[in-house]
Amino acid sequence: MESAARQQSDDPGQAGSDRDGSAAPAPGQVLRRLIAERDRARAAAGPSARQVAEFRLERAAATALARAAEKQLRLPVFVEKVERSGMVPAELPELLPERALLAVIGGRRDALGVVAVCPDLLAALIEMQAIGRVTSRPAPPRKPTRTDAAISADFVNALLAELGRECAAQPGCPDFGAFRYATYLDDPRPLLLMLEEGEMARLDFRFRLGSGGQRDGRLMIALPVEPGTLADPPSPGAGNQAQLPAPAGTPPVPATLAGPVQQAPVRLAGILCRRRLSLHQLRGLTPGSLLPLPQNVLDEARVETARGQLLARGRLGEKDGFHAIRLRDISQDAAPATPSPAQDGWRAEGFGPPPEGMTPADQAELPLADLDHPDAFRPAEPLPPMVSTG
């Protein structure tokens, strides 16, 4: 009798189980249930004001890079610096790492971006998959291949996914999670043709690779963004500041076509000289044939519109590896003297200039008498003379 009572008092859980007809919860199960309920409540309520105020894209990007490298390849990455800035596609070739693997990434509505992987990071990715560690040997100087792109594609997707999770629903952040690896390039020149003109967001990572920081690495991400997206989010106290009222009585600015018209593109052509050829001489031209030009042809280069209107004359030369024309003031430019056949070496029967008083139809100049007249599509001040100062 006493032994049965003692056994029942020593095992209260068994007594409760027999009394209620249900098993007792396992140790730690109640705590895990409470933690899960708290996480669900926080997720439903969204980020707190303190979390929003403390969010920084640079810090989130560094965390995402380290987490993606660890999850994908067990690669230790120590981020030293993350730079965030805006750019346009024309600046991209100057900002890319040298001999980088260019992973082209695609997003919604056919948007394209680029992820530039430096040679040291690419070598570390290959070593982690081949031997499981990062060596201190310098990366060999070579062009990236299709095999390198296939090896790094999963890492690029993992990095974009982590960036998307870290920056989800944060103001001023690009939609990283919407982009995925599409293809690769080993030359940055086609990027200017592939990327659309507009504002882009740039993230430039600088870090050390390996458990001992054996290598320095660099990675750059450039994504298209909507205008104004790169603006920093307002500080928490900014919403409490009083907004200045707009001044009353300000007349609206009349909408005109002057601004859009001045932004319209104009196609110009640089003409060295024009010569007439007979059909017999034209058929006699072969590769390597020489066409003699007038002696003063370099000093009489012309800048014309697509319809043949003369805008300026100048001297043909070279600037930064490109052909260039040093312009002269067209109002002070006298009509060039017509060289004789003996001076320029052209035979009179086929290559000589047209008879005096006859102007070819393709050289007819439109009048410029109204160039300085007032025009709603031009600035109020007169245009400066078309003279190159270079």
mmCIF file of C-alpha atoms in Angstrom:
data_model
loop_
_atom_site.group_PDB
_atom_site.id
_atom_site.type_symbol
_atom_site.label_atom_id
_atom_site.label_comp_id
_atom_site.label_asym_id
_atom_site.label_seq_id
_atom_site.Cartn_x
_atom_site.Cartn_y
_atom_site.Cartn_z
ATOM 1 C CA MET A 1 0.000 0.000 0.000
ATOM 2 C CA GLU A 2 2.770 2.490 0.993
ATOM 3 C CA SER A 3 4.964 1.440 -1.931
ATOM 4 C CA ALA A 4 2.098 2.007 -4.409
ATOM 5 C CA ALA A 5 1.372 5.484 -2.955
ATOM 6 C CA ARG A 6 5.104 6.388 -3.038
ATOM 7 C CA GLN A 7 5.381 5.280 -6.659
ATOM 8 C CA GLN A 8 2.349 7.353 -7.572
ATOM 9 C CA SER A 9 3.744 10.454 -5.795
ATOM 10 C CA ASP A 10 7.186 10.020 -7.424
ATOM 11 C CA ASP A 11 5.654 9.963 -10.965
ATOM 12 C CA PRO A 12 3.181 12.838 -11.123
ATOM 13 C CA GLY A 13 3.420 13.013 -14.939
ATOM 14 C CA GLN A 14 2.294 9.396 -15.172
ATOM 15 C CA ALA A 15 -0.572 10.117 -12.829
ATOM 16 C CA GLY A 16 -1.587 13.140 -14.877
ATOM 17 C CA SER A 17 -1.346 11.148 -18.061
ATOM 18 C CA ASP A 18 -3.540 8.415 -16.596
ATOM 19 C CA ARG A 19 -5.927 10.946 -15.199
ATOM 20 C CA ASP A 20 -6.328 13.096 -18.365
ATOM 21 C CA GLY A 21 -5.917 10.311 -20.888
ATOM 22 C CA SER A 22 -3.301 12.317 -22.940
ATOM 23 C CA ALA A 23 0.498 12.285 -23.094
ATOM 24 C CA ALA A 24 2.481 15.100 -21.429
ATOM 25 C CA PRO A 25 4.350 17.549 -23.757
ATOM 26 C CA ALA A 26 8.003 16.804 -24.481
ATOM 27 C CA PRO A 27 10.658 19.030 -22.861
ATOM 28 C CA GLY A 28 11.177 22.271 -24.867
ATOM 29 C CA GLN A 29 8.043 21.817 -26.982
ATOM 30 C CA VAL A 30 6.153 24.575 -25.183
ATOM 31 C CA LEU A 31 9.069 26.998 -25.610
ATOM 32 C CA ARG A 32 9.337 26.291 -29.307
ATOM 33 C CA ARG A 33 5.591 26.825 -29.689
ATOM 34 C CA LEU A 34 5.829 30.221 -27.953
ATOM 35 C CA ILE A 35 8.749 31.305 -30.151
ATOM 36 C CA ALA A 36 6.885 30.285 -33.315
ATOM 37 C CA GLU A 37 3.799 32.252 -32.247
ATOM 38 C CA ARG A 38 5.962 35.326 -31.536
ATOM 39 C CA ASP A 39 7.617 35.113 -34.976
ATOM 40 C CA ARG A 40 4.231 34.833 -36.679
ATOM 41 C CA ALA A 41 2.975 37.886 -34.805
ATOM 42 C CA ARG A 42 6.067 39.916 -35.776
ATOM 43 C CA ALA A 43 5.770 38.904 -39.417
ATOM 44 C CA ALA A 44 2.116 39.955 -39.495
ATOM 45 C CA ALA A 45 2.886 43.319 -37.859
ATOM 46 C CA GLY A 46 5.782 44.096 -40.243
ATOM 47 C CA PRO A 47 9.121 45.694 -39.367
ATOM 48 C CA SER A 48 9.145 48.018 -36.408
ATOM 49 C CA ALA A 49 10.017 51.698 -36.667
ATOM 50 C CA ARG A 50 13.401 51.043 -35.059
ATOM 51 C CA GLN A 51 14.237 48.328 -37.585
ATOM 52 C CA VAL A 52 13.279 50.595 -40.495
ATOM 53 C CA ALA A 53 15.363 53.429 -39.086
ATOM 54 C CA GLU A 54 18.424 51.208 -38.600
ATOM 55 C CA PHE A 55 18.253 49.586 -42.048
ATOM 56 C CA ARG A 56 21.113 50.371 -44.384
ATOM 57 C CA LEU A 57 21.486 48.882 -47.826
ATOM 58 C CA GLU A 58 25.272 48.613 -47.506
ATOM 59 C CA ARG A 59 24.999 46.550 -44.300
ATOM 60 C CA ALA A 60 22.269 44.325 -45.752
ATOM 61 C CA ALA A 61 24.313 43.771 -48.931
ATOM 62 C CA ALA A 62 27.381 42.721 -46.947
ATOM 63 C CA THR A 63 25.294 40.258 -44.953
ATOM 64 C CA ALA A 64 23.730 38.855 -48.113
ATOM 65 C CA LEU A 65 27.116 38.321 -49.811
ATOM 66 C CA ALA A 66 28.614 36.512 -46.823
ATOM 67 C CA ARG A 67 25.501 34.353 -46.375
ATOM 68 C CA ALA A 68 25.288 33.409 -50.069
ATOM 69 C CA ALA A 69 28.970 32.376 -50.166
ATOM 70 C CA GLU A 70 28.593 30.315 -47.001
ATOM 71 C CA LYS A 71 25.385 28.562 -48.071
ATOM 72 C CA GLN A 72 26.438 27.912 -51.652
ATOM 73 C CA LEU A 73 30.106 26.888 -51.324
ATOM 74 C CA ARG A 74 31.094 27.106 -47.637
ATOM 75 C CA LEU A 75 33.336 29.966 -48.754
ATOM 76 C CA PRO A 76 34.408 32.391 -45.973
ATOM 77 C CA VAL A 77 33.980 36.009 -47.086
ATOM 78 C CA PHE A 78 34.994 39.021 -44.987
ATOM 79 C CA VAL A 79 33.386 42.138 -46.434
ATOM 80 C CA GLU A 80 35.519 45.235 -46.002
ATOM 81 C CA LYS A 81 33.563 47.840 -47.949
ATOM 82 C CA VAL A 82 30.291 48.185 -49.835
ATOM 83 C CA GLU A 83 29.813 51.282 -51.991
ATOM 84 C CA ARG A 84 26.384 52.299 -53.241
ATOM 85 C CA SER A 85 25.925 54.891 -55.979
ATOM 86 C CA GLY A 86 23.987 55.746 -59.103
ATOM 87 C CA MET A 87 25.291 55.566 -62.657
ATOM 88 C CA VAL A 88 24.350 55.445 -66.320
ATOM 89 C CA PRO A 89 25.306 52.669 -68.774
ATOM 90 C CA ALA A 90 27.926 54.873 -70.477
ATOM 91 C CA GLU A 91 29.980 54.899 -67.251
ATOM 92 C CA LEU A 92 29.941 51.122 -66.846
ATOM 93 C CA PRO A 93 33.139 50.168 -68.767
ATOM 94 C CA GLU A 94 35.224 52.475 -66.552
ATOM 95 C CA LEU A 95 33.837 51.001 -63.303
ATOM 96 C CA LEU A 96 34.155 47.272 -64.049
ATOM 97 C CA PRO A 97 36.933 45.183 -62.489
ATOM 98 C CA GLU A 98 39.751 44.287 -64.851
ATOM 99 C CA ARG A 99 39.241 41.022 -66.827
ATOM 100 C CA ALA A 100 35.971 40.404 -64.996
ATOM 101 C CA LEU A 101 33.398 37.757 -65.834
ATOM 102 C CA LEU A 102 30.278 39.687 -66.825
ATOM 103 C CA ALA A 103 27.125 37.806 -65.874
ATOM 104 C CA VAL A 104 24.111 39.367 -67.597
ATOM 105 C CA ILE A 105 21.019 39.067 -65.403
ATOM 106 C CA GLY A 106 17.394 39.451 -66.482
ATOM 107 C CA GLY A 107 14.419 40.719 -64.530
ATOM 108 C CA ARG A 108 10.812 41.698 -65.026
ATOM 109 C CA ARG A 109 9.680 43.313 -68.300
ATOM 110 C CA ASP A 110 12.929 42.276 -70.028
ATOM 111 C CA ALA A 111 15.051 44.478 -67.761
ATOM 112 C CA LEU A 112 18.762 43.662 -67.933
ATOM 113 C CA GLY A 113 21.544 44.165 -65.407
ATOM 114 C CA VAL A 114 25.082 42.918 -64.932
ATOM 115 C CA VAL A 115 27.101 41.234 -62.181
ATOM 116 C CA ALA A 116 30.892 41.612 -62.606
ATOM 117 C CA VAL A 117 32.943 38.861 -60.917
ATOM 118 C CA CYS A 118 36.653 39.647 -60.561
ATOM 119 C CA PRO A 119 39.270 36.965 -61.468
ATOM 120 C CA ASP A 120 40.204 36.353 -57.804
ATOM 121 C CA LEU A 121 36.610 35.628 -56.794
ATOM 122 C CA LEU A 122 36.156 33.419 -59.850
ATOM 123 C CA ALA A 123 39.313 31.458 -58.943
ATOM 124 C CA ALA A 124 38.060 31.062 -55.363
ATOM 125 C CA LEU A 125 34.718 29.686 -56.587
ATOM 126 C CA ILE A 126 36.535 27.143 -58.767
ATOM 127 C CA GLU A 127 38.906 26.110 -55.958
ATOM 128 C CA MET A 128 36.086 25.623 -53.453
ATOM 129 C CA GLN A 129 34.312 23.282 -55.870
ATOM 130 C CA ALA A 130 37.512 21.468 -56.883
ATOM 131 C CA ILE A 131 39.588 21.122 -53.675
ATOM 132 C CA GLY A 132 37.346 22.601 -50.982
ATOM 133 C CA ARG A 133 39.633 25.474 -49.918
ATOM 134 C CA VAL A 134 41.021 28.798 -51.129
ATOM 135 C CA THR A 135 44.730 28.913 -51.921
ATOM 136 C CA SER A 136 47.021 31.934 -51.888
ATOM 137 C CA ARG A 137 48.114 31.514 -55.495
ATOM 138 C CA PRO A 138 47.302 34.550 -57.651
ATOM 139 C CA ALA A 139 44.594 34.125 -60.250
ATOM 140 C CA PRO A 140 46.021 33.494 -63.748
ATOM 141 C CA PRO A 141 45.495 36.375 -66.233
ATOM 142 C CA ARG A 142 43.029 34.936 -68.743
ATOM 143 C CA LYS A 143 39.674 35.663 -70.321
ATOM 144 C CA PRO A 144 36.597 34.106 -68.688
ATOM 145 C CA THR A 145 35.088 31.126 -70.483
ATOM 146 C CA ARG A 146 31.653 29.562 -70.761
ATOM 147 C CA THR A 147 32.695 26.976 -68.170
ATOM 148 C CA ASP A 148 33.559 29.756 -65.710
ATOM 149 C CA ALA A 149 30.130 31.273 -66.289
ATOM 150 C CA ALA A 150 28.394 27.940 -65.616
ATOM 151 C CA ILE A 151 30.364 27.531 -62.368
ATOM 152 C CA SER A 152 29.485 31.014 -61.102
ATOM 153 C CA ALA A 153 25.813 31.074 -62.219
ATOM 154 C CA ASP A 154 24.480 29.383 -59.061
ATOM 155 C CA PHE A 155 26.476 31.746 -56.856
ATOM 156 C CA VAL A 156 25.108 34.777 -58.721
ATOM 157 C CA ASN A 157 21.519 33.533 -58.322
ATOM 158 C CA ALA A 158 22.075 32.787 -54.626
ATOM 159 C CA LEU A 159 23.491 36.271 -54.061
ATOM 160 C CA LEU A 160 20.543 37.952 -55.802
ATOM 161 C CA ALA A 161 18.080 35.840 -53.785
ATOM 162 C CA GLU A 162 19.763 36.783 -50.497
ATOM 163 C CA LEU A 163 19.806 40.454 -51.483
ATOM 164 C CA GLY A 164 16.114 40.202 -52.312
ATOM 165 C CA ARG A 165 15.344 38.758 -48.869
ATOM 166 C CA GLU A 166 17.493 41.301 -47.027
ATOM 167 C CA CYS A 167 16.077 44.308 -48.896
ATOM 168 C CA ALA A 168 12.450 43.184 -49.244
ATOM 169 C CA ALA A 169 9.902 46.007 -48.768
ATOM 170 C CA GLN A 170 12.645 48.521 -47.959
ATOM 171 C CA PRO A 171 12.313 51.989 -49.530
ATOM 172 C CA GLY A 172 15.039 53.045 -51.935
ATOM 173 C CA CYS A 173 16.232 49.502 -52.711
ATOM 174 C CA PRO A 174 16.235 47.863 -56.163
ATOM 175 C CA ASP A 175 14.237 44.662 -56.630
ATOM 176 C CA PHE A 176 17.234 42.292 -56.480
ATOM 177 C CA GLY A 177 15.074 39.203 -56.033
ATOM 178 C CA ALA A 178 13.425 39.653 -59.444
ATOM 179 C CA PHE A 179 16.702 39.140 -61.348
ATOM 180 C CA ARG A 180 18.325 35.826 -62.348
ATOM 181 C CA TYR A 181 21.369 34.790 -64.376
ATOM 182 C CA ALA A 182 20.733 34.875 -68.152
ATOM 183 C CA THR A 183 24.061 34.716 -70.009
ATOM 184 C CA TYR A 184 27.660 35.917 -69.815
ATOM 185 C CA LEU A 185 30.080 38.205 -71.668
ATOM 186 C CA ASP A 186 33.874 38.278 -71.726
ATOM 187 C CA ASP A 187 34.008 41.759 -73.302
ATOM 188 C CA PRO A 188 32.252 44.830 -71.841
ATOM 189 C CA ARG A 189 31.738 46.581 -75.192
ATOM 190 C CA PRO A 190 28.423 44.850 -76.087
ATOM 191 C CA LEU A 191 26.946 45.962 -72.752
ATOM 192 C CA LEU A 192 26.356 49.478 -74.042
ATOM 193 C CA LEU A 193 24.149 48.033 -76.772
ATOM 194 C CA MET A 194 22.291 45.604 -74.492
ATOM 195 C CA LEU A 195 21.500 47.885 -71.543
ATOM 196 C CA GLU A 196 18.771 50.482 -71.870
ATOM 197 C CA GLU A 197 19.539 54.128 -71.273
ATOM 198 C CA GLY A 198 18.458 55.359 -67.871
ATOM 199 C CA GLU A 199 19.411 55.458 -64.236
ATOM 200 C CA MET A 200 21.087 52.392 -62.723
ATOM 201 C CA ALA A 201 21.952 51.380 -59.166
ATOM 202 C CA ARG A 202 25.511 50.185 -58.507
ATOM 203 C CA LEU A 203 26.739 48.095 -55.585
ATOM 204 C CA ASP A 204 30.523 47.648 -55.403
ATOM 205 C CA PHE A 205 31.757 44.997 -52.930
ATOM 206 C CA ARG A 206 35.361 44.766 -51.720
ATOM 207 C CA PHE A 207 36.192 41.798 -49.508
ATOM 208 C CA ARG A 208 38.737 39.132 -48.538
ATOM 209 C CA LEU A 209 38.339 35.453 -49.393
ATOM 210 C CA GLY A 210 39.305 32.339 -47.492
ATOM 211 C CA SER A 211 39.514 31.448 -43.814
ATOM 212 C CA GLY A 212 42.697 33.492 -43.494
ATOM 213 C CA GLY A 213 41.795 36.220 -45.980
ATOM 214 C CA GLN A 214 44.229 34.860 -48.573
ATOM 215 C CA ARG A 215 42.788 36.852 -51.478
ATOM 216 C CA ASP A 216 41.267 40.233 -52.163
ATOM 217 C CA GLY A 217 38.052 40.089 -54.144
ATOM 218 C CA ARG A 218 35.735 42.534 -55.818
ATOM 219 C CA LEU A 219 32.192 42.147 -57.145
ATOM 220 C CA MET A 220 29.960 44.762 -58.743
ATOM 221 C CA ILE A 221 26.201 44.695 -59.373
ATOM 222 C CA ALA A 222 24.472 47.188 -61.687
ATOM 223 C CA LEU A 223 20.681 47.120 -62.026
ATOM 224 C CA PRO A 224 18.201 49.433 -63.764
ATOM 225 C CA VAL A 225 15.948 51.372 -61.420
ATOM 226 C CA GLU A 226 13.093 53.796 -61.740
ATOM 227 C CA PRO A 227 14.065 57.503 -61.585
ATOM 228 C CA GLY A 228 14.184 58.674 -57.991
ATOM 229 C CA THR A 229 14.484 55.180 -56.496
ATOM 230 C CA LEU A 230 18.077 55.742 -55.399
ATOM 231 C CA ALA A 231 17.124 58.526 -53.015
ATOM 232 C CA ASP A 232 17.928 57.668 -49.400
ATOM 233 C CA PRO A 233 14.861 56.854 -47.250
ATOM 234 C CA PRO A 234 13.727 59.666 -44.986
ATOM 235 C CA SER A 235 14.906 59.665 -41.403
ATOM 236 C CA PRO A 236 12.376 58.794 -38.665
ATOM 237 C CA GLY A 237 12.092 62.414 -37.544
ATOM 238 C CA ALA A 238 11.584 63.779 -41.013
ATOM 239 C CA GLY A 239 7.857 63.041 -40.973
ATOM 240 C CA ASN A 240 7.331 65.323 -37.953
ATOM 241 C CA GLN A 241 8.769 68.392 -39.672
ATOM 242 C CA ALA A 242 6.275 70.944 -40.865
ATOM 243 C CA GLN A 243 5.867 71.161 -44.594
ATOM 244 C CA LEU A 244 6.196 74.670 -46.060
ATOM 245 C CA PRO A 245 3.059 75.652 -47.937
ATOM 246 C CA ALA A 246 3.354 76.347 -51.623
ATOM 247 C CA PRO A 247 3.332 80.053 -52.428
ATOM 248 C CA ALA A 248 -0.107 81.186 -53.487
ATOM 249 C CA GLY A 249 -0.736 83.069 -56.663
ATOM 250 C CA THR A 250 2.175 81.586 -58.606
ATOM 251 C CA PRO A 251 1.151 81.509 -62.264
ATOM 252 C CA PRO A 252 1.557 78.126 -63.942
ATOM 253 C CA VAL A 253 4.371 77.774 -66.416
ATOM 254 C CA PRO A 254 2.894 77.589 -69.921
ATOM 255 C CA ALA A 255 3.616 74.308 -71.666
ATOM 256 C CA THR A 256 5.419 74.795 -74.989
ATOM 257 C CA LEU A 257 7.136 72.578 -77.498
ATOM 258 C CA ALA A 258 10.435 74.453 -77.242
ATOM 259 C CA GLY A 259 11.921 72.087 -74.671
ATOM 260 C CA PRO A 260 11.056 68.796 -76.424
ATOM 261 C CA VAL A 261 12.075 70.164 -79.820
ATOM 262 C CA GLN A 262 15.493 71.237 -78.535
ATOM 263 C CA GLN A 263 16.043 67.702 -77.246
ATOM 264 C CA ALA A 264 15.288 66.154 -80.642
ATOM 265 C CA PRO A 265 18.289 64.363 -82.194
ATOM 266 C CA VAL A 266 19.844 65.844 -85.350
ATOM 267 C CA ARG A 267 21.941 63.693 -87.674
ATOM 268 C CA LEU A 268 24.998 65.470 -89.092
ATOM 269 C CA ALA A 269 27.487 64.357 -91.721
ATOM 270 C CA GLY A 270 31.128 65.303 -92.159
ATOM 271 C CA ILE A 271 31.983 65.691 -95.875
ATOM 272 C CA LEU A 272 35.629 65.689 -96.918
ATOM 273 C CA CYS A 273 34.962 66.527 -100.590
ATOM 274 C CA ARG A 274 32.755 65.576 -103.536
ATOM 275 C CA ARG A 275 33.931 64.546 -106.980
ATOM 276 C CA ARG A 276 32.194 63.431 -110.172
ATOM 277 C CA LEU A 277 33.215 60.188 -111.867
ATOM 278 C CA SER A 278 32.262 58.899 -115.256
ATOM 279 C CA LEU A 279 30.787 55.435 -115.561
ATOM 280 C CA HIS A 280 33.942 54.227 -117.326
ATOM 281 C CA GLN A 281 36.164 55.464 -114.480
ATOM 282 C CA LEU A 282 33.801 54.075 -111.879
ATOM 283 C CA ARG A 283 33.899 50.620 -113.440
ATOM 284 C CA GLY A 284 37.684 50.819 -113.571
ATOM 285 C CA LEU A 285 38.044 51.138 -109.793
ATOM 286 C CA THR A 286 39.645 48.116 -108.160
ATOM 287 C CA PRO A 287 40.975 47.407 -104.652
ATOM 288 C CA GLY A 288 44.126 49.483 -104.253
ATOM 289 C CA SER A 289 43.172 52.183 -106.763
ATOM 290 C CA LEU A 290 44.226 55.708 -105.827
ATOM 291 C CA LEU A 291 41.823 58.644 -106.044
ATOM 292 C CA PRO A 292 43.721 61.953 -106.081
ATOM 293 C CA LEU A 293 42.181 64.704 -103.948
ATOM 294 C CA PRO A 294 42.577 68.489 -104.110
ATOM 295 C CA GLN A 295 45.525 69.968 -102.227
ATOM 296 C CA ASN A 296 43.366 71.968 -99.808
ATOM 297 C CA VAL A 297 40.832 69.205 -99.168
ATOM 298 C CA LEU A 298 41.718 68.889 -95.465
ATOM 299 C CA ASP A 299 41.039 72.593 -94.899
ATOM 300 C CA GLU A 300 37.633 72.534 -96.581
ATOM 301 C CA ALA A 301 35.816 69.761 -94.737
ATOM 302 C CA ARG A 302 32.088 70.439 -94.409
ATOM 303 C CA VAL A 303 29.512 69.715 -91.704
ATOM 304 C CA GLU A 304 26.066 69.226 -93.252
ATOM 305 C CA THR A 305 22.630 68.048 -92.257
ATOM 306 C CA ALA A 306 21.138 64.885 -93.696
ATOM 307 C CA ARG A 307 19.405 66.987 -96.369
ATOM 308 C CA GLY A 308 22.598 68.717 -97.454
ATOM 309 C CA GLN A 309 22.324 72.032 -95.608
ATOM 310 C CA LEU A 310 25.793 73.438 -94.899
ATOM 311 C CA LEU A 311 26.295 74.255 -91.218
ATOM 312 C CA ALA A 312 30.033 74.861 -90.927
ATOM 313 C CA ARG A 313 33.397 74.379 -92.545
ATOM 314 C CA GLY A 314 36.606 73.378 -90.875
ATOM 315 C CA ARG A 315 39.842 71.435 -91.025
ATOM 316 C CA LEU A 316 39.847 67.641 -90.798
ATOM 317 C CA GLY A 317 42.109 66.258 -88.080
ATOM 318 C CA GLU A 318 42.288 63.778 -85.217
ATOM 319 C CA LYS A 319 41.245 63.938 -81.556
ATOM 320 C CA ASP A 320 41.673 61.098 -79.017
ATOM 321 C CA GLY A 321 41.964 58.498 -81.760
ATOM 322 C CA PHE A 322 38.875 59.680 -83.686
ATOM 323 C CA HIS A 323 38.457 61.802 -86.794
ATOM 324 C CA ALA A 324 37.540 65.385 -85.859
ATOM 325 C CA ILE A 325 36.776 68.663 -87.623
ATOM 326 C CA ARG A 326 38.034 71.954 -86.190
ATOM 327 C CA LEU A 327 35.202 74.349 -87.041
ATOM 328 C CA ARG A 328 35.464 77.859 -88.423
ATOM 329 C CA ASP A 329 32.941 80.671 -88.209
ATOM 330 C CA ILE A 330 30.652 80.180 -91.173
ATOM 331 C CA SER A 331 29.751 83.881 -91.295
ATOM 332 C CA GLN A 332 33.403 84.819 -91.849
ATOM 333 C CA ASP A 333 34.215 81.884 -94.087
ATOM 334 C CA ALA A 334 34.778 82.914 -97.677
ATOM 335 C CA ALA A 335 33.824 80.615 -100.503
ATOM 336 C CA PRO A 336 36.747 78.282 -101.215
ATOM 337 C CA ALA A 337 38.558 78.772 -104.441
ATOM 338 C CA THR A 338 37.900 76.054 -106.976
ATOM 339 C CA PRO A 339 41.178 74.278 -107.741
ATOM 340 C CA SER A 340 42.148 73.794 -111.328
ATOM 341 C CA PRO A 341 42.736 70.342 -112.785
ATOM 342 C CA ALA A 342 46.448 71.089 -112.986
ATOM 343 C CA GLN A 343 46.608 71.880 -109.270
ATOM 344 C CA ASP A 344 44.831 68.840 -107.891
ATOM 345 C CA GLY A 345 45.968 66.305 -110.492
ATOM 346 C CA TRP A 346 42.516 65.466 -111.804
ATOM 347 C CA ARG A 347 41.989 64.932 -115.511
ATOM 348 C CA ALA A 348 39.684 67.468 -117.039
ATOM 349 C CA GLU A 349 37.675 65.032 -119.090
ATOM 350 C CA GLY A 350 36.260 63.032 -116.191
ATOM 351 C CA PHE A 351 37.328 64.309 -112.789
ATOM 352 C CA GLY A 352 37.348 68.073 -113.228
ATOM 353 C CA PRO A 353 34.888 70.333 -111.396
ATOM 354 C CA PRO A 354 31.620 71.259 -113.113
ATOM 355 C CA PRO A 355 31.623 74.244 -115.470
ATOM 356 C CA GLU A 356 31.477 77.694 -113.926
ATOM 357 C CA GLY A 357 27.978 78.743 -113.018
ATOM 358 C CA MET A 358 26.673 75.176 -112.645
ATOM 359 C CA THR A 359 26.232 73.755 -109.123
ATOM 360 C CA PRO A 360 25.500 70.047 -108.617
ATOM 361 C CA ALA A 361 22.130 69.298 -107.069
ATOM 362 C CA ASP A 362 23.694 67.479 -104.117
ATOM 363 C CA GLN A 363 25.827 70.552 -103.241
ATOM 364 C CA ALA A 364 23.034 73.121 -103.325
ATOM 365 C CA GLU A 365 23.031 75.021 -100.019
ATOM 366 C CA LEU A 366 19.825 76.121 -98.372
ATOM 367 C CA PRO A 367 19.676 79.799 -97.361
ATOM 368 C CA LEU A 368 20.573 80.688 -93.782
ATOM 369 C CA ALA A 369 19.242 84.237 -93.859
ATOM 370 C CA ASP A 370 16.924 83.569 -90.886
ATOM 371 C CA LEU A 371 19.576 81.973 -88.679
ATOM 372 C CA ASP A 372 19.656 84.877 -86.178
ATOM 373 C CA HIS A 373 15.938 85.706 -86.295
ATOM 374 C CA PRO A 374 13.845 85.218 -83.108
ATOM 375 C CA ASP A 375 12.480 81.723 -82.799
ATOM 376 C CA ALA A 376 10.289 80.172 -80.060
ATOM 377 C CA PHE A 377 12.310 76.975 -80.289
ATOM 378 C CA ARG A 378 15.659 78.675 -79.664
ATOM 379 C CA PRO A 379 17.102 80.318 -76.546
ATOM 380 C CA ALA A 380 16.472 84.020 -76.033
ATOM 381 C CA GLU A 381 20.197 84.824 -76.400
ATOM 382 C CA PRO A 382 21.835 84.578 -79.846
ATOM 383 C CA LEU A 383 23.727 81.422 -80.613
ATOM 384 C CA PRO A 384 27.539 81.616 -80.220
ATOM 385 C CA PRO A 385 29.644 81.243 -83.358
ATOM 386 C CA MET A 386 30.358 77.636 -84.303
ATOM 387 C CA VAL A 387 34.079 77.692 -83.522
ATOM 388 C CA SER A 388 35.856 74.832 -81.796
ATOM 389 C CA THR A 389 38.031 75.900 -78.871
ATOM 390 C CA GLY A 390 39.857 72.565 -78.631
#
